[in-house]
Coordinates of C-alpha atoms in Angstrom, one line a residue:
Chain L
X28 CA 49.0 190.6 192.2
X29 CA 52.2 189.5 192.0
X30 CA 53.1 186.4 190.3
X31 CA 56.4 184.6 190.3
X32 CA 58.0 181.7 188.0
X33 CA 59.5 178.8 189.5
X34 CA 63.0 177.7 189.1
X35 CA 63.8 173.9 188.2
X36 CA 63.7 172.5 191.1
X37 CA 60.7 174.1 192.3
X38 CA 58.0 171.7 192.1
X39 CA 55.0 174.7 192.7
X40 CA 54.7 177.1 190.8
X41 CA 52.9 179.9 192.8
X42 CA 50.7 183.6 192.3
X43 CA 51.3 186.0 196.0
X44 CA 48.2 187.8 195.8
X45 CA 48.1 190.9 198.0
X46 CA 45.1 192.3 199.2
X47 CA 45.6 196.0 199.1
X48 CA 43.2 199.0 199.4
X49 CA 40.8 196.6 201.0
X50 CA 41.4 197.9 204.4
X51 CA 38.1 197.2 206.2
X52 CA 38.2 194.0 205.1
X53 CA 42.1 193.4 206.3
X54 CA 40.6 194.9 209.8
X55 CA 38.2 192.4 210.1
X56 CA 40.7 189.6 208.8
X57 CA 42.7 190.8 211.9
X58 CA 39.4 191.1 213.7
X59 CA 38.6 187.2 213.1
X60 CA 41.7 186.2 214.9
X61 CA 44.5 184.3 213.3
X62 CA 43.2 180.6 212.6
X63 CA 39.4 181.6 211.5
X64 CA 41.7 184.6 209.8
X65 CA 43.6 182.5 207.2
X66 CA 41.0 180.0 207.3
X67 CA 38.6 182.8 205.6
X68 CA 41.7 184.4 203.9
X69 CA 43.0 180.7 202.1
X70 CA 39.5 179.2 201.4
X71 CA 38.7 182.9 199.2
X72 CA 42.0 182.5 197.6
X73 CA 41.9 179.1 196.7
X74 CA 38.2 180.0 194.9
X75 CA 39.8 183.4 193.1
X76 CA 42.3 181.0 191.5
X77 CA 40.1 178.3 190.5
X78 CA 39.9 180.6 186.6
X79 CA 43.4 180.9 186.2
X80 CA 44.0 176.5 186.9
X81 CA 40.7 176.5 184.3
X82 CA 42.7 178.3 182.1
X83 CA 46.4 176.7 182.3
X84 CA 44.3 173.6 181.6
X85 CA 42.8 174.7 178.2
X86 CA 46.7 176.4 177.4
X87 CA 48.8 173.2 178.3
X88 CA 49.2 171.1 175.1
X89 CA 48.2 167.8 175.1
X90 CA 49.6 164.6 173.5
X91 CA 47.8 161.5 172.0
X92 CA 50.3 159.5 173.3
X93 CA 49.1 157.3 176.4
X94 CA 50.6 158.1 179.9
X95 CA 49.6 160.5 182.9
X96 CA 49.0 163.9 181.1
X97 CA 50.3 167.2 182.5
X98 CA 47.1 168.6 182.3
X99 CA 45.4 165.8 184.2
X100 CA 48.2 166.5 186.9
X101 CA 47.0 170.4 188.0
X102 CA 45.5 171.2 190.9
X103 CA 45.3 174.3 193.5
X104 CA 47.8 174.6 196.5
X105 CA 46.9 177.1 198.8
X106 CA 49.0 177.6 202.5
X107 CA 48.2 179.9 205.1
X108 CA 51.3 181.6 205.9
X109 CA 50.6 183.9 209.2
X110 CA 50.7 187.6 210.1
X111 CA 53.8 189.1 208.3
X112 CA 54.0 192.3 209.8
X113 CA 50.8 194.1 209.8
X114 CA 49.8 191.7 206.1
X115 CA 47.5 188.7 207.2
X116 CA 49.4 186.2 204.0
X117 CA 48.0 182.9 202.3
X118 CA 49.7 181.8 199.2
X119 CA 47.5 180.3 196.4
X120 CA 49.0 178.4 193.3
X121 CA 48.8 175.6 190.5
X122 CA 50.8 172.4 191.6
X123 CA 51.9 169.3 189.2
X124 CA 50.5 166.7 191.3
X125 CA 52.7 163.3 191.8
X126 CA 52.2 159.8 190.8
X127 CA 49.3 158.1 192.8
X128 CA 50.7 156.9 196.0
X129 CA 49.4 153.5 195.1
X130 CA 51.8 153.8 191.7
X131 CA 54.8 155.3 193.7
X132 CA 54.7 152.7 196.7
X133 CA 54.8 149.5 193.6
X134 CA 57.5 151.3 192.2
X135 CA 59.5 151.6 195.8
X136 CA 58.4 148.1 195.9
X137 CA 59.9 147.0 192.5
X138 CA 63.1 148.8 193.3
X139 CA 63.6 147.6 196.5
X140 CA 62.6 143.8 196.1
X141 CA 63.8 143.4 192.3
X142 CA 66.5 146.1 191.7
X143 CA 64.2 147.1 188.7
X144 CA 64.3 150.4 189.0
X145 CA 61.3 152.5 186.1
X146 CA 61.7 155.9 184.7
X147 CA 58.6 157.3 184.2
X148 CA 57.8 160.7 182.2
X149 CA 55.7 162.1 184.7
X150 CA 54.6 165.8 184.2
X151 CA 56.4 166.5 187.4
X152 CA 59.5 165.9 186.0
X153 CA 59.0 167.7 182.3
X154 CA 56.4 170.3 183.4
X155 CA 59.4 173.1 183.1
X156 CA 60.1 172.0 179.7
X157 CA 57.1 172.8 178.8
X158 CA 56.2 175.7 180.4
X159 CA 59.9 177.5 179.8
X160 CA 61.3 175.3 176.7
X161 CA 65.0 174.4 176.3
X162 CA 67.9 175.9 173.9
X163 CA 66.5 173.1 171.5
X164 CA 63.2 172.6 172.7
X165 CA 59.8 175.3 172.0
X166 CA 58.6 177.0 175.1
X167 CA 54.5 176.2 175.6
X168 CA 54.0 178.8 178.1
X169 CA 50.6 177.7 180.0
X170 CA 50.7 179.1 183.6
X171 CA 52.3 182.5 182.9
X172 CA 50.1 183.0 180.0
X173 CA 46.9 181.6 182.5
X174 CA 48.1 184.3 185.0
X175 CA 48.4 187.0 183.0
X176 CA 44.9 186.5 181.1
X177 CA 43.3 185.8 184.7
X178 CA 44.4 187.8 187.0
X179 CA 41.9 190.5 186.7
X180 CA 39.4 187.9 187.3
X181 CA 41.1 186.5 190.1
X182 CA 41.4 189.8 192.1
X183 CA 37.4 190.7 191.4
X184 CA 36.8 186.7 192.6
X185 CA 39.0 187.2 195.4
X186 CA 37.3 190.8 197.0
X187 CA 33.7 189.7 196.5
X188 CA 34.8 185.9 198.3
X189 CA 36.7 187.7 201.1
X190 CA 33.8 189.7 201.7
X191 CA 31.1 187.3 201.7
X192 CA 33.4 184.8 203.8
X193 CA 34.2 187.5 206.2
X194 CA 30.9 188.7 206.6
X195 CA 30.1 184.9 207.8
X196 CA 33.1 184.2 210.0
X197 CA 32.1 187.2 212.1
X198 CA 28.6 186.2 212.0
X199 CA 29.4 183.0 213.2
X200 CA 31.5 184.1 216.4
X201 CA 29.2 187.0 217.0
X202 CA 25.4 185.5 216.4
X203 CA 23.8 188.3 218.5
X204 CA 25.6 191.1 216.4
X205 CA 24.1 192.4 213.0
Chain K
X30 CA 58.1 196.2 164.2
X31 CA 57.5 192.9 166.0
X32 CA 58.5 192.7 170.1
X33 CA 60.9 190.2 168.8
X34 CA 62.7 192.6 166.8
X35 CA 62.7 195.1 169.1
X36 CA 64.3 192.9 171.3
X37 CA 67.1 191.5 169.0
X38 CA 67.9 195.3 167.9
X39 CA 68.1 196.1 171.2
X40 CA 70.7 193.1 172.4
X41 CA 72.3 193.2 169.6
X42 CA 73.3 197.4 169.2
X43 CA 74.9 196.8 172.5
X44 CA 78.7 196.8 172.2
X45 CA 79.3 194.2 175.4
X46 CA 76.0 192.3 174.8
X47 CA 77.1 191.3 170.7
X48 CA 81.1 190.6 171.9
X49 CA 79.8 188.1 174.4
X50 CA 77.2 186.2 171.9
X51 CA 79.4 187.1 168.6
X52 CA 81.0 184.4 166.8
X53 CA 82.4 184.5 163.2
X54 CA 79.9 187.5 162.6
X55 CA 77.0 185.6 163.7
X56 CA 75.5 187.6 166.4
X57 CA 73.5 184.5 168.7
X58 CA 70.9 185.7 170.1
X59 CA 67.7 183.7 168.3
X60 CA 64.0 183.5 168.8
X61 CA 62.1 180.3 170.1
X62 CA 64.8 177.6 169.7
X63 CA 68.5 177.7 169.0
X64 CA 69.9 176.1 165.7
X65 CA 71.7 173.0 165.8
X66 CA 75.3 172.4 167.0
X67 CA 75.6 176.7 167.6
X68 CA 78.2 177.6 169.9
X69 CA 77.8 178.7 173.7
X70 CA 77.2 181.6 174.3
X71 CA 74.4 182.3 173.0
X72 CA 70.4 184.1 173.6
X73 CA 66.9 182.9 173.1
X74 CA 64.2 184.7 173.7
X75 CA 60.5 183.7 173.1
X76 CA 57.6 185.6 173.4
X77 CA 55.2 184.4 176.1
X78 CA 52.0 186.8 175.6
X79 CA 51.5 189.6 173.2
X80 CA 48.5 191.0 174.7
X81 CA 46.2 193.8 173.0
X82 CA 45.7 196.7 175.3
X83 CA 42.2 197.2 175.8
X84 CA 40.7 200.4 176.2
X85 CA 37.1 202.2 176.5
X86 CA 36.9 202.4 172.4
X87 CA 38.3 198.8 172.0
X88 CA 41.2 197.2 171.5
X89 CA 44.2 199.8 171.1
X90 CA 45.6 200.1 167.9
X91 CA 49.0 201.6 168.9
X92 CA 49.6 200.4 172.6
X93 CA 50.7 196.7 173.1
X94 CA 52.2 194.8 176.1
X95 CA 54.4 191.5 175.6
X96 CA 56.1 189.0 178.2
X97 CA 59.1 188.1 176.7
X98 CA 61.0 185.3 178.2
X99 CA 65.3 186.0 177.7
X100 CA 67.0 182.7 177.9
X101 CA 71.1 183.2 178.4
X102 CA 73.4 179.6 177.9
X103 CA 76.9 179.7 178.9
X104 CA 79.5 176.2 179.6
X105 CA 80.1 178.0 182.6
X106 CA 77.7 179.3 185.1
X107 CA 79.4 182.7 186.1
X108 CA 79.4 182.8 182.5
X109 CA 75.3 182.4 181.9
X110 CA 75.1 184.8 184.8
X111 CA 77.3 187.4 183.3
X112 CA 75.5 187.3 179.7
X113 CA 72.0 187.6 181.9
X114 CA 73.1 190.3 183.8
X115 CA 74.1 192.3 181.0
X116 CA 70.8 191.5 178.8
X117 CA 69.0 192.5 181.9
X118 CA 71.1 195.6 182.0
X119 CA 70.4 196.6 179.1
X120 CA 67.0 195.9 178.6
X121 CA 65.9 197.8 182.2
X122 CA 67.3 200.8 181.5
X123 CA 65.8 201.2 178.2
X124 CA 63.0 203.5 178.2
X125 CA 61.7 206.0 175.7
X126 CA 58.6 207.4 174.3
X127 CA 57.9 204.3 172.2
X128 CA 59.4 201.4 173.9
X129 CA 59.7 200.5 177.5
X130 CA 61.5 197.2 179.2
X131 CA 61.4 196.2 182.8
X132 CA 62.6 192.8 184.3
X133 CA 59.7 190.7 185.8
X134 CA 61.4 187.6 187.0
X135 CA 64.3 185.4 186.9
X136 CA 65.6 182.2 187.6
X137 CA 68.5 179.5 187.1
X138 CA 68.3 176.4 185.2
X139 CA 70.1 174.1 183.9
X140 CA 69.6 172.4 180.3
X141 CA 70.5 168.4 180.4
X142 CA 70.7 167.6 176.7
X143 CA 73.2 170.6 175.8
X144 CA 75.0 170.4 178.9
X145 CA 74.5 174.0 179.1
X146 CA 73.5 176.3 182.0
X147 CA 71.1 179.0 181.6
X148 CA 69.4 182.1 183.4
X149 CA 65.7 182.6 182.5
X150 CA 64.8 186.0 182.7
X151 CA 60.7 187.6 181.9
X152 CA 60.6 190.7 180.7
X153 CA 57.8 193.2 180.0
X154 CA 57.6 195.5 177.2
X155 CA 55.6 197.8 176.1
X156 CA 55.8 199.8 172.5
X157 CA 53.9 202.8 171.3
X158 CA 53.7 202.8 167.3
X159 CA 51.8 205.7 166.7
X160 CA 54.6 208.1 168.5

């Protein structure tokens, strides 16, 4: 597993999980043709991440003060990349959600109709402050420390999910075969 | 000795690293935050994990693994990246019997409230005391 840390402007950061010395499984990724492929591949990835968001959750500190909480705001991403080379590659990782759409479109709506224009502190804008500090400010590592406790975990989650989803996908477009 | 330590005896006995961080004999290179109103350049490092090694009789008493996060602030940016890339130099190429450093990721940043840009850098080391 190879996990990478996001730059500023990133707004994901995200864990590039490769599936190696599984080779009868990657055959029958292949096997399963490229949509039901990734389908399998991104649904298994998205479930052998679900202990490392459990864990960035119970790492992130936590204010009393009111306001949307960075811990509120993480969630899974997963994309299905495609074939690179002979490697079938989904991408799995822990997003800082935005604002509601309901709360960004009154703000838009504020801006545009009133010139009011509202700063809000939302974790997508201080998440990197916490997670890598400042010259001035304490670093609260959550989602490097989350990836390195889980990743172990995540890779055992990952081969038994990939084989049991597998094992169904090729059920399901070959009924007649055992 | 502490990861930290290691790391700030390491940085600082480098001849280039020291001149480029040294400043009325204060060597800057500090752990967790830097002090108030200290001159650019300087390094921070933190320690992210300091994990126990865990073998088949337990918990090892004289292996440990750390992420260490290396943070380098310069005015200028070919500055920051100059500092980083000698930190990093030095840190990669030191292996022995009882320490070992390799470079895990890296990325550019830039810190609003000093005005100061930086290169974040993760770092894995591992130290053997009983050697």
């Amino acid at each position: 597993m190879h996990s990478s840390a996001p730059g500023r402007y990133r707004r994901r950061v995200s864990a590039e999980i490769r599936v190696e010395g599984l080779a009868d499984l990657e055959a029958k990724l292949i096997c399963l043709g490229e949509v039901a492929g990734l389908k399998v591949l991104r649904s298994a990835a998205r479930k052998s991440f679900a202990p490392v968001l459990e864990e960035a959750k119970r790492l992130v500190p936590v204010s009393d003060a009111e306001g949307p909480h960075l811990r509120d705001a993480l969630a899974l991403t997963t994309k299905a990349a495609g074939y690179i080379g002979q490697n079938v590659v989904a991408t799995v990782g822990i997003q800082v959600k935005r604002l509601p759409s309901k709360v960004r479109r009154m703000l838009r709506k504020l801006r545009k109709e009133h010139g009011v224009t509202l700063s809000i502190a939302t974790p997508r804008r201080y998440w990197h402050l916490v997670e890598f500090g400042a010259s001035r400010t304490h670093a609260h590592p959550f989602i490097r420390r989350a990836i390195d406790a889980k990743k172990l975990e995540a890779l055992n989650v990952l081969q038994s999910e990939l084989r049991k989803k597998v094992e169904r996908a090729m059920k399901k477009q070959h009924p007649g075969e055992s | 000795m502490t990861f930290g330590e290691a790391l700030y005896g390491l940085l600082s006995a480098d001849d280039q690293v020291a001149a480029m961080v040294r400043a009325n004999g204060l060597v800057k290179i500090f752990p967790d935050v830097a002090p108030q109103g200290v001159a650019q350049p300087f390094v921070v490092y933190h320690v992210v994990d300091d994990a126990s090694i865990q073998t088949l009789e337990g918990a090892s008493a004289s292996l440990a693994q750390a992420r260490i996060q290396v943070d380098c602030y310069a005015k200028a940016y070919a500055s920051a990246q100059e500092l980083a890339r000698r930190v990093a130099a030095v840190l990669s190429r030191y292996t022995t019997a009882s320490l070992t450093c390799a470079r895990l990721s890296g990325h550019d940043a830039y810190d609003d409230e000093a005005m100061l840009h930086r290169v974040v850098a993760d770092f894995s080391m591992w130290k053997r005391s009983d050697l």
